[in-house]
Amino acid sequence: MFQKSTITSNAIITNEEAKIFYEDMLLGRMFEDTCAKMYYQGKMFGFVHLYTGQEAVSTGIIKNLKPYDYVCSNYRDHVHALSKGIPPREVMAELFGKETGCSKGRGGSMHIFSSKYNFLGGFAFIAEGIPIALGAAFRNIYYKQILHNIDDLPISICFIGDGATNNGQFFECLNMASLWKLPIIFVVENNQWAIGMANQRASSVQEIYKKADAFNIPGLEVDGMNILEVIKVSREAIYRARNGQGPTLIEALTYRFRGHSLADPDELRSIEEKNFWIARDPIINFVNYIKNHNLLSDDEIKKIEKKVKLRIEEAVKFAIDSPEPKLQDLAKYLFY
Amino acid sequence: MSAKYLKIFRTASRNLLPSESKGSCRHFHLTSFPQASNVMCRDALNSALDEELERDERVCVIGEEVGQYQGAYKVTRGLYEKYGSRRIVDTPISEMGFTGLAVGAAFNGLRPVCEFMTFNFAMQAIDQIINSAAKTHYMCGGQIKVPIVFRGPNGAAAAVAAQHSQCYAAWYGAIPGLKVVAPYDAEDCRGLLKSAIRDDNPVVVLENEIMYGRAFDLSDEVLSKDFLIPIGKAKIMRAGNHLTMVSFSKLVGFCMQVADKLASEGIECEVINLRSIRPMDRGTIIRSVKKTHRLVTVEEGFPFFGVGSEIAASIFESDAFDYLDAPMQRVTGADVPMPYAENIEALAKPSLEDITQACRMVLEGAIPKEKAKAA
């Protein structure tokens, strides 16, 4: 049985890693801010669910993966996609409904897919992605143990929210993952709210990591606004999965700074609550950590900020300049 | 980070929540019609729910965001404040679970109105809708009745892509044991929802998100508390002699527009608003076709096994077949999952042009194009 880690101090990261993590978090933040702008300018439309505030979880987990690992997300998927490596221009073009988007303009915000980066979507329905992520884990064990086709074992990460942990599919999949010791990590981004429904009013048990106990899976609770904490637990969980010790459930306590979607007036969450969490902005806190530990100079930090800004600008330009899908291609991609 | 610090996080957040009794931050009108009788469909539905909740204490509303959030599309606005959390029940995201719960309650005397945020999400609970709700009265030889309403928006909205845009009229219409209604305007919304709630059988009410915000003038009769529209009866919106158009929900409005346009060319169309998918008012359709000799059906859903297919069958299964002067035309959505990009999304949904084109073809007696291919 997996023992909770005895490491008491935060994970130690190198200067190089600090660069990667900071750039990735900043990319996620700036991308989502740009999406809001573009939405209100009418460049993207429909349902758009922004990730602002939760960046430490995406970066802290995904940046510790190998390229051949799988990530499966939900409708709040832009930043997971970026962390996994999908170029921002492809995600932006997708949001604009262009042929050059990663889903060829057919999917939109909630259906970001990339087979190249092993990003399995992008799902509109809560908990829908959990069985998909589990299928990827099953496939990896099959390739290794039955087909003897790979050396390293790719693992599967499933991102869900607090609401999904009340869904039947969550429990069904935890059971199978534990039963078959599948190489999967369930990451619950507990931002405490569905749309206007607080998690307290929806869950009989507040501590989501405890739900893993029912299936003999280690459940770890972590401060989702502190990237170093996230990095620590994710490395432990990745090690477990890759070495045949089975699944882990990570509950990251976090918060979305914006409403549920760009259509949500977000009136039920109190100002005090929002300010409480905005004061814990994971990016600002990480920058302070970087400066206090002399991981990066002020110059290097500014360079990263400039780089990210340019990447976003280029992504928007690319999306604007890209063509829409051809009309005669309406029925394309129906079948392989 | 110690467990103690994390506990502070949880407690801090918990204390800052709005309390149960305070509800939302705004005060809402609890009557849906302040003065005027120009009423939006969402308010028409709201008033129907309000009146039926008041009339019968066994009626309750169960679904996601129906209570404190006032409904994802605001159809249940004000009901939580008026009827409390026991009768307006906010559920976790557990469609299979809460639908089954609602059906079980209906077996034993309650009259739940089960809201699906959209009928796309109801697919998660399809087993409960079909096997528990629809079939039980038959399977138990009539001992148990299931007075449940499943309601929510159905069909395409705008730019919400494949998983949010399907029309389920044909699917639910296929099930013996289910009644299925599809309101078009505010009058339909009031009358059909009230009838559905008072019906002792499972009724699926297929609303439309685009129509929620459309307003219509309502007569005093429609505004009265006992206004009911019988399930299974269609309405002739506009009489005519040259061509019959049959549709339901939002597209009834499109048919009316096309009828107006064709009228300026001297072509008088008869527009039938089905109102009920199941049981379908075949009689009204057949009588109309015998008069006009030409038929166009209009729906938003996929072409295969659609509502139009069923109407076509009902024509050749009756003597109306001999009255046809031309093959029937059906206007449907395209046979593709709804795309996201704006230009091809428009192609995937029926347009005024599509409907007009179909009318012209039926007037020429043209052979219908195969509907399986898009465009």
CSV table of C-alpha atoms in Angstrom, one decimal, chain B residues 6-332:
chain,number,residue,atom,x,y,z
B,6,LEU,CA,-5.7,23.0,4.0
B,7,LYS,CA,-8.5,22.8,6.6
B,8,ILE,CA,-8.4,26.6,6.9
B,9,PHE,CA,-8.9,26.8,3.1
B,10,ARG,CA,-12.0,24.6,3.3
B,11,THR,CA,-13.5,26.4,6.3
B,12,ALA,CA,-12.8,29.9,4.9
B,13,SER,CA,-14.5,29.0,1.7
B,14,ARG,CA,-17.4,27.3,3.4
B,15,ASN,CA,-18.2,30.3,5.6
B,16,LEU,CA,-18.2,32.7,2.7
B,17,LEU,CA,-21.0,30.9,0.8
B,18,PRO,CA,-24.4,32.4,0.5
B,19,SER,CA,-26.6,30.8,3.1
B,20,GLU,CA,-29.4,28.5,2.2
B,21,SER,CA,-32.1,30.9,3.3
B,22,LYS,CA,-30.6,33.9,1.6
B,23,GLY,CA,-30.8,32.4,-1.8
B,24,SER,CA,-29.6,34.5,-4.7
B,25,CYS,CA,-28.6,38.1,-4.6
B,26,ARG,CA,-31.5,39.5,-6.6
B,27,HIS,CA,-35.2,39.8,-5.9
B,28,PHE,CA,-37.4,38.4,-8.7
B,29,HIS,CA,-40.9,39.0,-9.8
B,30,LEU,CA,-42.7,35.9,-8.6
B,31,THR,CA,-45.6,36.5,-11.0
B,32,SER,CA,-44.4,36.1,-14.6
B,33,PHE,CA,-46.9,38.6,-16.1
B,34,PRO,CA,-46.6,41.9,-14.4
B,35,GLN,CA,-49.0,43.8,-16.6
B,36,ALA,CA,-48.6,43.1,-20.2
B,37,SER,CA,-49.7,40.0,-22.0
B,38,ASN,CA,-46.7,39.9,-24.3
B,39,VAL,CA,-44.9,36.9,-22.9
B,40,MET,CA,-41.6,35.2,-23.6
B,41,CYS,CA,-41.7,31.4,-24.0
B,42,ARG,CA,-39.4,31.0,-20.9
B,43,ASP,CA,-41.9,33.0,-18.8
B,44,ALA,CA,-44.8,31.1,-20.2
B,45,LEU,CA,-43.1,27.9,-19.1
B,46,ASN,CA,-42.2,29.5,-15.7
B,47,SER,CA,-45.9,30.5,-15.2
B,48,ALA,CA,-47.1,27.0,-16.1
B,49,LEU,CA,-44.7,25.5,-13.6
B,50,ASP,CA,-45.6,28.0,-10.9
B,51,GLU,CA,-49.3,27.4,-11.3
B,52,GLU,CA,-49.0,23.7,-11.3
B,53,LEU,CA,-46.7,23.7,-8.3
B,54,GLU,CA,-49.3,25.8,-6.5
B,55,ARG,CA,-52.2,23.6,-7.6
B,56,ASP,CA,-50.8,20.3,-6.5
B,57,GLU,CA,-48.3,19.8,-3.7
B,58,ARG,CA,-47.1,16.5,-5.2
B,59,VAL,CA,-45.5,18.4,-8.1
B,60,CYS,CA,-41.8,19.2,-7.7
B,61,VAL,CA,-38.9,20.2,-9.9
B,62,ILE,CA,-35.7,18.2,-10.0
B,63,GLY,CA,-32.6,19.0,-12.0
B,64,GLU,CA,-29.3,20.8,-12.2
B,65,GLU,CA,-29.1,24.5,-11.3
B,66,VAL,CA,-32.9,24.7,-11.2
B,67,GLY,CA,-33.0,26.3,-7.7
B,68,GLN,CA,-30.5,28.8,-6.5
B,69,TYR,CA,-29.1,29.6,-9.9
B,70,GLN,CA,-32.7,30.1,-11.1
B,71,GLY,CA,-32.3,27.6,-13.9
B,72,ALA,CA,-29.6,27.3,-16.5
B,73,TYR,CA,-31.9,29.0,-18.9
B,74,LYS,CA,-33.9,30.8,-16.2
B,75,VAL,CA,-37.1,28.8,-16.8
B,76,THR,CA,-37.4,28.1,-13.1
B,77,ARG,CA,-36.7,31.7,-12.0
B,78,GLY,CA,-38.2,32.6,-8.7
B,79,LEU,CA,-39.6,29.1,-7.9
B,80,TYR,CA,-36.9,28.2,-5.4
B,81,GLU,CA,-37.7,31.3,-3.4
B,82,LYS,CA,-41.4,30.6,-3.5
B,83,TYR,CA,-41.5,26.8,-3.0
B,84,GLY,CA,-38.3,26.1,-1.2
B,85,SER,CA,-35.5,23.6,-1.6
B,86,ARG,CA,-37.6,20.5,-0.9
B,87,ARG,CA,-39.8,21.1,-3.9
B,88,ILE,CA,-37.2,22.8,-6.2
B,89,VAL,CA,-34.3,20.4,-5.9
B,90,ASP,CA,-30.8,21.3,-7.1
B,91,THR,CA,-29.1,18.0,-7.9
B,92,PRO,CA,-25.4,17.0,-8.3
B,93,ILE,CA,-24.3,16.3,-11.9
B,94,SER,CA,-25.8,12.8,-11.8
B,95,GLU,CA,-28.3,12.5,-14.7
B,96,MET,CA,-28.6,8.7,-14.4
B,97,GLY,CA,-28.9,9.0,-10.6
B,98,PHE,CA,-31.4,11.9,-10.3
B,99,THR,CA,-33.5,10.8,-13.2
B,100,GLY,CA,-33.9,7.3,-11.6
B,101,LEU,CA,-34.7,9.0,-8.3
B,102,ALA,CA,-37.4,11.1,-10.0
B,103,VAL,CA,-39.0,8.0,-11.7
B,104,GLY,CA,-39.0,6.1,-8.4
B,105,ALA,CA,-40.7,9.1,-6.7
B,106,ALA,CA,-43.3,9.1,-9.5
B,107,PHE,CA,-44.0,5.4,-9.0
B,108,ASN,CA,-45.0,6.2,-5.4
B,109,GLY,CA,-47.3,9.2,-5.7
B,110,LEU,CA,-45.1,12.3,-6.4
B,111,ARG,CA,-45.4,14.2,-9.7
B,112,PRO,CA,-41.9,15.2,-10.5
B,113,VAL,CA,-40.8,17.6,-13.3
B,114,CYS,CA,-37.3,16.4,-14.2
B,115,GLU,CA,-35.3,19.1,-15.9
B,116,PHE,CA,-32.5,18.3,-18.2
B,117,MET,CA,-30.2,21.2,-18.9
B,118,THR,CA,-30.4,20.1,-22.5
B,119,PHE,CA,-31.9,16.9,-23.9
B,120,ASN,CA,-28.4,16.1,-25.0
B,121,PHE,CA,-27.5,15.4,-21.4
B,122,ALA,CA,-30.6,13.3,-21.0
B,123,MET,CA,-28.8,10.6,-23.0
B,124,GLN,CA,-26.9,9.9,-19.8
B,125,ALA,CA,-30.2,8.9,-18.3
B,126,ILE,CA,-31.8,7.2,-21.3
B,127,ASP,CA,-32.1,3.9,-19.5
B,128,GLN,CA,-34.2,5.5,-16.7
B,129,ILE,CA,-36.4,7.4,-19.2
B,130,ILE,CA,-37.1,4.5,-21.5
B,131,ASN,CA,-37.0,1.4,-19.3
B,132,SER,CA,-38.1,2.7,-16.0
B,133,ALA,CA,-40.5,5.5,-16.9
B,134,ALA,CA,-41.9,4.6,-20.3
B,135,LYS,CA,-42.3,0.9,-20.0
B,136,THR,CA,-43.3,0.2,-16.4
B,137,HIS,CA,-47.0,0.8,-16.7
B,138,TYR,CA,-47.2,-1.8,-19.5
B,139,MET,CA,-44.8,-4.3,-17.8
B,140,CYS,CA,-46.7,-4.3,-14.6
B,141,GLY,CA,-50.1,-4.8,-16.2
B,142,GLY,CA,-51.3,-1.3,-15.3
B,143,GLN,CA,-50.7,-1.4,-11.5
B,144,ILE,CA,-48.2,1.5,-11.4
B,145,LYS,CA,-48.6,4.8,-13.1
B,146,VAL,CA,-45.7,7.1,-13.8
B,147,PRO,CA,-46.8,10.8,-13.8
B,148,ILE,CA,-43.5,12.3,-14.6
B,149,VAL,CA,-42.4,15.1,-16.9
B,150,PHE,CA,-39.0,15.2,-18.6
B,151,ARG,CA,-38.4,18.7,-19.9
B,152,GLY,CA,-35.6,20.9,-21.2
B,153,PRO,CA,-34.2,22.5,-24.3
B,154,ASN,CA,-33.9,20.3,-27.4
B,155,GLY,CA,-32.2,20.8,-30.8
B,156,ALA,CA,-29.6,23.2,-32.0
B,157,ALA,CA,-28.8,26.6,-30.4
B,158,ALA,CA,-25.9,28.5,-31.9
B,159,ALA,CA,-22.3,27.5,-32.2
B,160,VAL,CA,-22.6,24.9,-29.4
B,161,ALA,CA,-21.2,22.1,-31.6
B,162,ALA,CA,-22.1,18.4,-32.0
B,163,GLN,CA,-22.6,17.3,-28.4
B,164,HIS,CA,-25.1,20.1,-27.6
B,165,SER,CA,-27.2,20.4,-30.7
B,166,GLN,CA,-29.1,17.2,-31.4
B,167,CYS,CA,-32.9,17.0,-31.8
B,168,TYR,CA,-34.4,14.0,-30.0
B,169,ALA,CA,-38.0,14.2,-31.3
B,170,ALA,CA,-37.6,11.1,-33.4
B,171,TRP,CA,-35.9,9.1,-30.7
B,172,TYR,CA,-38.4,9.7,-28.0
B,173,GLY,CA,-41.3,9.6,-30.5
B,174,ALA,CA,-40.4,6.0,-31.3
B,175,ILE,CA,-41.1,4.8,-27.7
B,176,PRO,CA,-44.4,3.2,-26.8
B,177,GLY,CA,-45.3,4.3,-23.4
B,178,LEU,CA,-44.0,7.9,-23.8
B,179,LYS,CA,-45.8,11.0,-24.7
B,180,VAL,CA,-43.8,13.6,-26.5
B,181,VAL,CA,-44.7,17.2,-27.0
B,182,ALA,CA,-42.8,20.1,-28.7
B,183,PRO,CA,-44.2,23.6,-28.0
B,184,TYR,CA,-43.6,26.3,-30.6
B,185,ASP,CA,-44.8,29.6,-29.1
B,186,ALA,CA,-45.7,30.9,-25.7
B,187,GLU,CA,-49.3,29.6,-25.9
B,188,ASP,CA,-48.0,26.1,-26.7
B,189,CYS,CA,-45.5,26.4,-23.8
B,190,ARG,CA,-48.2,27.1,-21.3
B,191,GLY,CA,-50.8,24.7,-22.5
B,192,LEU,CA,-48.6,21.8,-23.3
B,193,LEU,CA,-46.5,21.9,-20.1
B,194,LYS,CA,-49.6,22.2,-17.9
B,195,SER,CA,-51.2,19.3,-19.7
B,196,ALA,CA,-47.9,17.3,-19.3
B,197,ILE,CA,-47.8,17.9,-15.6
B,198,ARG,CA,-51.4,16.9,-15.2
B,199,ASP,CA,-51.0,13.8,-17.3
B,200,ASP,CA,-50.7,10.5,-15.4
B,201,ASN,CA,-48.1,9.2,-17.9
B,202,PRO,CA,-44.5,10.0,-18.7
B,203,VAL,CA,-44.3,13.1,-20.9
B,204,VAL,CA,-41.3,14.4,-22.7
B,205,VAL,CA,-41.5,18.2,-23.3
B,206,LEU,CA,-39.0,19.2,-26.0
B,207,GLU,CA,-38.5,23.0,-25.5
B,208,ASN,CA,-36.2,25.2,-27.6
B,209,GLU,CA,-33.5,27.4,-26.3
B,210,ILE,CA,-33.8,29.9,-29.2
B,211,MET,CA,-37.5,30.2,-28.5
B,212,TYR,CA,-37.1,30.9,-24.8
B,213,GLY,CA,-36.4,34.5,-25.6
B,214,ARG,CA,-39.1,35.0,-28.2
B,215,ALA,CA,-42.2,36.8,-27.0
B,216,PHE,CA,-45.8,36.4,-28.1
B,217,ASP,CA,-49.1,38.1,-27.3
B,218,LEU,CA,-51.3,35.9,-25.2
B,219,SER,CA,-55.1,36.1,-24.8
B,220,ASP,CA,-56.8,36.0,-21.4
B,221,GLU,CA,-57.9,32.5,-22.1
B,222,VAL,CA,-54.3,31.3,-22.5
B,223,LEU,CA,-53.3,33.2,-19.3
B,224,SER,CA,-56.0,31.5,-17.2
B,225,LYS,CA,-54.9,29.0,-14.6
B,226,ASP,CA,-56.6,26.0,-16.2
B,227,PHE,CA,-55.6,26.6,-19.8
B,228,LEU,CA,-54.6,23.2,-21.2
B,229,ILE,CA,-53.7,22.1,-24.7
B,230,PRO,CA,-54.7,18.5,-25.4
B,231,ILE,CA,-51.7,16.2,-26.0
B,232,GLY,CA,-52.0,14.6,-29.5
B,233,LYS,CA,-53.7,17.5,-31.3
B,234,ALA,CA,-52.0,19.6,-33.9
B,235,LYS,CA,-52.8,23.3,-34.6
B,236,ILE,CA,-53.4,24.8,-38.1
B,237,MET,CA,-51.5,28.1,-37.8
B,238,ARG,CA,-52.4,29.3,-41.3
B,239,ALA,CA,-54.9,27.9,-43.7
B,240,GLY,CA,-54.2,27.4,-47.4
B,241,ASN,CA,-55.2,25.4,-50.5
B,242,HIS,CA,-52.0,24.9,-52.5
B,243,LEU,CA,-49.5,23.2,-50.2
B,244,THR,CA,-49.3,21.7,-46.7
B,245,MET,CA,-46.3,22.4,-44.5
B,246,VAL,CA,-45.9,20.3,-41.3
B,247,SER,CA,-43.4,21.3,-38.6
B,248,PHE,CA,-42.9,21.6,-34.9
B,249,SER,CA,-41.1,23.8,-32.4
B,250,LYS,CA,-38.9,26.7,-33.7
B,251,LEU,CA,-39.2,25.8,-37.4
B,252,VAL,CA,-43.0,26.5,-37.3
B,253,GLY,CA,-41.9,30.2,-37.3
B,254,PHE,CA,-39.7,29.6,-40.4
B,255,CYS,CA,-42.6,27.9,-42.2
B,256,MET,CA,-44.9,30.9,-41.4
B,257,GLN,CA,-42.3,33.2,-42.9
B,258,VAL,CA,-41.9,31.1,-46.1
B,259,ALA,CA,-45.7,30.9,-46.3
B,260,ASP,CA,-45.9,34.7,-46.2
B,261,LYS,CA,-43.3,35.0,-49.0
B,262,LEU,CA,-45.0,32.5,-51.2
B,263,ALA,CA,-48.4,34.2,-50.6
B,264,SER,CA,-47.0,37.2,-52.4
B,265,GLU,CA,-46.6,35.0,-55.4
B,266,GLY,CA,-50.2,33.7,-55.1
B,267,ILE,CA,-49.3,30.4,-53.5
B,268,GLU,CA,-51.4,29.8,-50.3
B,269,CYS,CA,-49.7,27.4,-47.9
B,270,GLU,CA,-51.3,25.6,-45.0
B,271,VAL,CA,-49.0,25.5,-42.0
B,272,ILE,CA,-49.5,22.8,-39.4
B,273,ASN,CA,-47.9,23.1,-36.0
B,274,LEU,CA,-47.7,19.5,-34.8
B,275,ARG,CA,-47.5,20.4,-31.0
B,276,SER,CA,-47.4,16.7,-30.2
B,277,ILE,CA,-44.8,14.3,-31.6
B,278,ARG,CA,-46.4,11.3,-30.0
B,279,PRO,CA,-49.2,10.7,-30.3
B,280,MET,CA,-49.1,12.5,-33.6
B,281,ASP,CA,-52.2,14.1,-35.0
B,282,ARG,CA,-52.2,12.1,-38.3
B,283,GLY,CA,-55.8,13.1,-38.9
B,284,THR,CA,-55.1,16.8,-39.3
B,285,ILE,CA,-52.2,16.1,-41.6
B,286,ILE,CA,-54.2,13.7,-43.8
B,287,ARG,CA,-57.2,16.0,-44.1
B,288,SER,CA,-54.9,18.8,-45.1
B,289,VAL,CA,-53.0,16.8,-47.7
B,290,LYS,CA,-56.4,15.7,-49.2
B,291,LYS,CA,-57.2,19.4,-49.6
B,292,THR,CA,-53.8,20.7,-50.9
B,293,HIS,CA,-52.4,17.5,-52.6
B,294,ARG,CA,-48.8,18.6,-51.8
B,295,LEU,CA,-46.8,18.1,-48.6
B,296,VAL,CA,-43.5,19.4,-47.2
B,297,THR,CA,-42.3,18.4,-43.7
B,298,VAL,CA,-39.8,20.5,-41.9
B,299,GLU,CA,-37.7,19.5,-38.9
B,300,GLU,CA,-34.2,20.3,-37.5
B,301,GLY,CA,-33.1,16.7,-36.7
B,302,PHE,CA,-31.2,14.2,-38.7
B,303,PRO,CA,-32.9,12.9,-41.8
B,304,PHE,CA,-32.7,9.1,-41.1
B,305,PHE,CA,-35.7,7.8,-39.1
B,306,GLY,CA,-36.8,11.4,-38.5
B,307,VAL,CA,-40.2,12.8,-37.9
B,308,GLY,CA,-40.6,13.5,-41.6
B,309,SER,CA,-40.1,9.8,-42.3
B,310,GLU,CA,-42.9,9.0,-40.0
B,311,ILE,CA,-45.2,11.5,-41.6
B,312,ALA,CA,-44.4,10.1,-45.0
B,313,ALA,CA,-45.3,6.6,-43.8
B,314,SER,CA,-48.6,7.9,-42.4
B,315,ILE,CA,-49.5,9.4,-45.8
B,316,PHE,CA,-49.0,6.2,-47.8
B,317,GLU,CA,-50.6,4.2,-45.1
B,318,SER,CA,-53.8,6.2,-45.6
B,319,ASP,CA,-56.0,7.2,-48.6
B,320,ALA,CA,-54.3,10.5,-48.6
B,321,PHE,CA,-51.7,8.8,-50.8
B,322,ASP,CA,-54.1,8.9,-53.8
B,323,TYR,CA,-54.6,12.6,-53.3
B,324,LEU,CA,-50.9,13.5,-53.8
B,325,ASP,CA,-50.0,15.4,-57.0
B,326,ALA,CA,-46.3,15.2,-56.2
B,327,PRO,CA,-43.9,13.2,-54.0
B,328,MET,CA,-43.6,14.6,-50.5
B,329,GLN,CA,-40.5,16.7,-49.7
B,330,ARG,CA,-38.8,16.6,-46.3
B,331,VAL,CA,-36.6,19.4,-45.0
B,332,THR,CA,-34.3,18.2,-42.3
